[in-house]
JSON list of C-alpha atoms in Angstrom, two decimals:
[
{"chain": "A", "resi": 1, "resn": "UNK", "atom": "CA", "xyz": [-34.73, 112.79, 135.21]},
{"chain": "A", "resi": 2, "resn": "UNK", "atom": "CA", "xyz": [-36.19, 115.83, 133.60]},
{"chain": "A", "resi": 3, "resn": "UNK", "atom": "CA", "xyz": [-35.04, 116.83, 130.13]},
{"chain": "A", "resi": 4, "resn": "UNK", "atom": "CA", "xyz": [-33.73, 120.23, 131.27]},
{"chain": "A", "resi": 5, "resn": "UNK", "atom": "CA", "xyz": [-31.62, 118.49, 133.90]},
{"chain": "A", "resi": 6, "resn": "UNK", "atom": "CA", "xyz": [-30.09, 116.16, 131.31]},
{"chain": "A", "resi": 7, "resn": "UNK", "atom": "CA", "xyz": [-29.40, 119.01, 128.86]},
{"chain": "A", "resi": 8, "resn": "UNK", "atom": "CA", "xyz": [-27.74, 121.04, 131.62]},
{"chain": "A", "resi": 9, "resn": "UNK", "atom": "CA", "xyz": [-25.60, 118.10, 132.68]},
{"chain": "A", "resi": 10, "resn": "UNK", "atom": "CA", "xyz": [-24.50, 117.33, 129.11]},
{"chain": "A", "resi": 11, "resn": "UNK", "atom": "CA", "xyz": [-23.68, 121.00, 128.43]},
{"chain": "A", "resi": 12, "resn": "UNK", "atom": "CA", "xyz": [-21.70, 121.18, 131.68]},
{"chain": "A", "resi": 13, "resn": "UNK", "atom": "CA", "xyz": [-19.71, 118.06, 130.88]},
{"chain": "A", "resi": 14, "resn": "UNK", "atom": "CA", "xyz": [-19.04, 119.26, 127.32]},
{"chain": "A", "resi": 15, "resn": "UNK", "atom": "CA", "xyz": [-17.84, 122.65, 128.56]},
{"chain": "A", "resi": 16, "resn": "UNK", "atom": "CA", "xyz": [-15.69, 121.09, 131.25]},
{"chain": "A", "resi": 17, "resn": "UNK", "atom": "CA", "xyz": [-14.26, 118.62, 128.75]},
{"chain": "A", "resi": 18, "resn": "UNK", "atom": "CA", "xyz": [-13.45, 121.43, 126.34]},
{"chain": "A", "resi": 19, "resn": "UNK", "atom": "CA", "xyz": [-11.63, 123.38, 129.06]},
{"chain": "A", "resi": 20, "resn": "UNK", "atom": "CA", "xyz": [-9.65, 120.33, 130.19]},
{"chain": "A", "resi": 21, "resn": "UNK", "atom": "CA", "xyz": [-8.73, 119.36, 126.62]},
{"chain": "A", "resi": 22, "resn": "UNK", "atom": "CA", "xyz": [-7.63, 122.93, 125.95]},
{"chain": "A", "resi": 23, "resn": "UNK", "atom": "CA", "xyz": [-5.38, 122.88, 128.99]},
{"chain": "A", "resi": 24, "resn": "UNK", "atom": "CA", "xyz": [-3.92, 119.42, 128.39]},
{"chain": "A", "resi": 25, "resn": "UNK", "atom": "CA", "xyz": [-3.57, 119.13, 124.61]},
{"chain": "A", "resi": 26, "resn": "UNK", "atom": "CA", "xyz": [-0.83, 120.91, 122.73]},
{"chain": "A", "resi": 27, "resn": "UNK", "atom": "CA", "xyz": [-2.56, 121.93, 119.50]},
{"chain": "A", "resi": 28, "resn": "UNK", "atom": "CA", "xyz": [-2.89, 125.20, 117.62]},
{"chain": "A", "resi": 29, "resn": "UNK", "atom": "CA", "xyz": [-6.37, 125.99, 118.93]},
{"chain": "A", "resi": 30, "resn": "UNK", "atom": "CA", "xyz": [-5.98, 125.34, 122.67]},
{"chain": "A", "resi": 31, "resn": "UNK", "atom": "CA", "xyz": [-7.04, 128.88, 123.55]},
{"chain": "A", "resi": 32, "resn": "UNK", "atom": "CA", "xyz": [-10.21, 128.45, 121.51]},
{"chain": "A", "resi": 33, "resn": "UNK", "atom": "CA", "xyz": [-11.06, 125.21, 123.32]},
{"chain": "A", "resi": 34, "resn": "UNK", "atom": "CA", "xyz": [-10.73, 126.90, 126.70]},
{"chain": "A", "resi": 35, "resn": "UNK", "atom": "CA", "xyz": [-12.64, 129.95, 125.47]},
{"chain": "A", "resi": 36, "resn": "UNK", "atom": "CA", "xyz": [-15.52, 127.94, 124.07]},
{"chain": "A", "resi": 37, "resn": "UNK", "atom": "CA", "xyz": [-15.67, 125.94, 127.28]},
{"chain": "A", "resi": 38, "resn": "UNK", "atom": "CA", "xyz": [-15.95, 129.10, 129.37]},
{"chain": "A", "resi": 39, "resn": "UNK", "atom": "CA", "xyz": [-18.52, 130.57, 126.98]},
{"chain": "A", "resi": 40, "resn": "UNK", "atom": "CA", "xyz": [-20.52, 127.37, 127.20]},
{"chain": "A", "resi": 41, "resn": "UNK", "atom": "CA", "xyz": [-20.51, 127.56, 130.97]},
{"chain": "A", "resi": 42, "resn": "UNK", "atom": "CA", "xyz": [-21.63, 131.17, 131.15]},
{"chain": "A", "resi": 43, "resn": "UNK", "atom": "CA", "xyz": [-23.96, 131.37, 128.16]},
{"chain": "A", "resi": 44, "resn": "UNK", "atom": "CA", "xyz": [-25.57, 127.90, 128.27]},
{"chain": "A", "resi": 45, "resn": "UNK", "atom": "CA", "xyz": [-25.03, 126.07, 131.55]},
{"chain": "A", "resi": 46, "resn": "UNK", "atom": "CA", "xyz": [-25.57, 128.91, 134.01]},
{"chain": "A", "resi": 47, "resn": "UNK", "atom": "CA", "xyz": [-28.85, 130.18, 132.46]},
{"chain": "A", "resi": 48, "resn": "UNK", "atom": "CA", "xyz": [-30.22, 126.61, 132.16]},
{"chain": "A", "resi": 49, "resn": "UNK", "atom": "CA", "xyz": [-29.26, 125.85, 135.75]},
{"chain": "A", "resi": 50, "resn": "UNK", "atom": "CA", "xyz": [-30.78, 129.12, 136.98]},
{"chain": "A", "resi": 51, "resn": "UNK", "atom": "CA", "xyz": [-34.01, 128.43, 135.11]},
{"chain": "A", "resi": 52, "resn": "UNK", "atom": "CA", "xyz": [-34.17, 124.89, 136.47]},
{"chain": "A", "resi": 53, "resn": "UNK", "atom": "CA", "xyz": [-33.65, 126.02, 140.08]},
{"chain": "A", "resi": 54, "resn": "UNK", "atom": "CA", "xyz": [-35.92, 129.10, 140.01]},
{"chain": "A", "resi": 55, "resn": "UNK", "atom": "CA", "xyz": [-38.83, 127.57, 138.09]},
{"chain": "A", "resi": 56, "resn": "UNK", "atom": "CA", "xyz": [-42.01, 127.70, 140.17]},
{"chain": "A", "resi": 57, "resn": "UNK", "atom": "CA", "xyz": [-40.64, 130.02, 142.86]},
{"chain": "A", "resi": 58, "resn": "UNK", "atom": "CA", "xyz": [-41.88, 133.49, 143.68]},
{"chain": "A", "resi": 59, "resn": "UNK", "atom": "CA", "xyz": [-39.21, 136.13, 143.22]},
{"chain": "A", "resi": 60, "resn": "UNK", "atom": "CA", "xyz": [-40.89, 138.44, 145.75]},
{"chain": "A", "resi": 61, "resn": "UNK", "atom": "CA", "xyz": [-39.91, 136.05, 148.54]},
{"chain": "A", "resi": 62, "resn": "UNK", "atom": "CA", "xyz": [-36.24, 136.81, 147.84]},
{"chain": "A", "resi": 63, "resn": "UNK", "atom": "CA", "xyz": [-36.48, 140.59, 147.37]},
{"chain": "A", "resi": 64, "resn": "UNK", "atom": "CA", "xyz": [-35.77, 143.11, 150.12]},
{"chain": "A", "resi": 65, "resn": "UNK", "atom": "CA", "xyz": [-39.16, 144.73, 150.43]},
{"chain": "A", "resi": 66, "resn": "UNK", "atom": "CA", "xyz": [-40.43, 146.60, 153.49]},
{"chain": "A", "resi": 67, "resn": "UNK", "atom": "CA", "xyz": [-42.51, 143.61, 154.56]},
{"chain": "A", "resi": 68, "resn": "UNK", "atom": "CA", "xyz": [-39.58, 141.20, 154.29]},
{"chain": "A", "resi": 69, "resn": "UNK", "atom": "CA", "xyz": [-37.30, 143.57, 156.19]},
{"chain": "A", "resi": 70, "resn": "UNK", "atom": "CA", "xyz": [-39.91, 143.82, 158.95]},
{"chain": "A", "resi": 71, "resn": "UNK", "atom": "CA", "xyz": [-40.11, 140.00, 159.10]},
{"chain": "A", "resi": 72, "resn": "UNK", "atom": "CA", "xyz": [-36.32, 139.75, 159.36]},
{"chain": "A", "resi": 73, "resn": "UNK", "atom": "CA", "xyz": [-36.21, 142.31, 162.18]},
{"chain": "A", "resi": 74, "resn": "UNK", "atom": "CA", "xyz": [-38.99, 140.50, 164.02]},
{"chain": "A", "resi": 75, "resn": "UNK", "atom": "CA", "xyz": [-37.14, 137.18, 163.68]},
{"chain": "A", "resi": 76, "resn": "UNK", "atom": "CA", "xyz": [-33.95, 138.79, 165.01]},
{"chain": "A", "resi": 77, "resn": "UNK", "atom": "CA", "xyz": [-35.81, 140.12, 168.04]},
{"chain": "A", "resi": 78, "resn": "UNK", "atom": "CA", "xyz": [-37.34, 136.70, 168.72]},
{"chain": "A", "resi": 79, "resn": "UNK", "atom": "CA", "xyz": [-34.02, 134.89, 168.40]},
{"chain": "A", "resi": 80, "resn": "UNK", "atom": "CA", "xyz": [-32.22, 137.35, 170.67]},
{"chain": "A", "resi": 81, "resn": "UNK", "atom": "CA", "xyz": [-34.12, 136.34, 173.77]}
]
């Protein structure tokens, strides 16, 4: 496994554990546990996951440029018949 994959998995499990502990436990700082879990998901896990999945891919392939729109229209015409 790659290091970025392991770090993402550990951060996800820590965030999920924090959210679950915040919902289950009855302590003074339950809201903080849930909040830190959500922050961990959105500020750590999601960017790491996005970087891991998009690394090495060309962003222009996923943008709606004139060339890509023409390709989509051509594919629709071919699939219609």
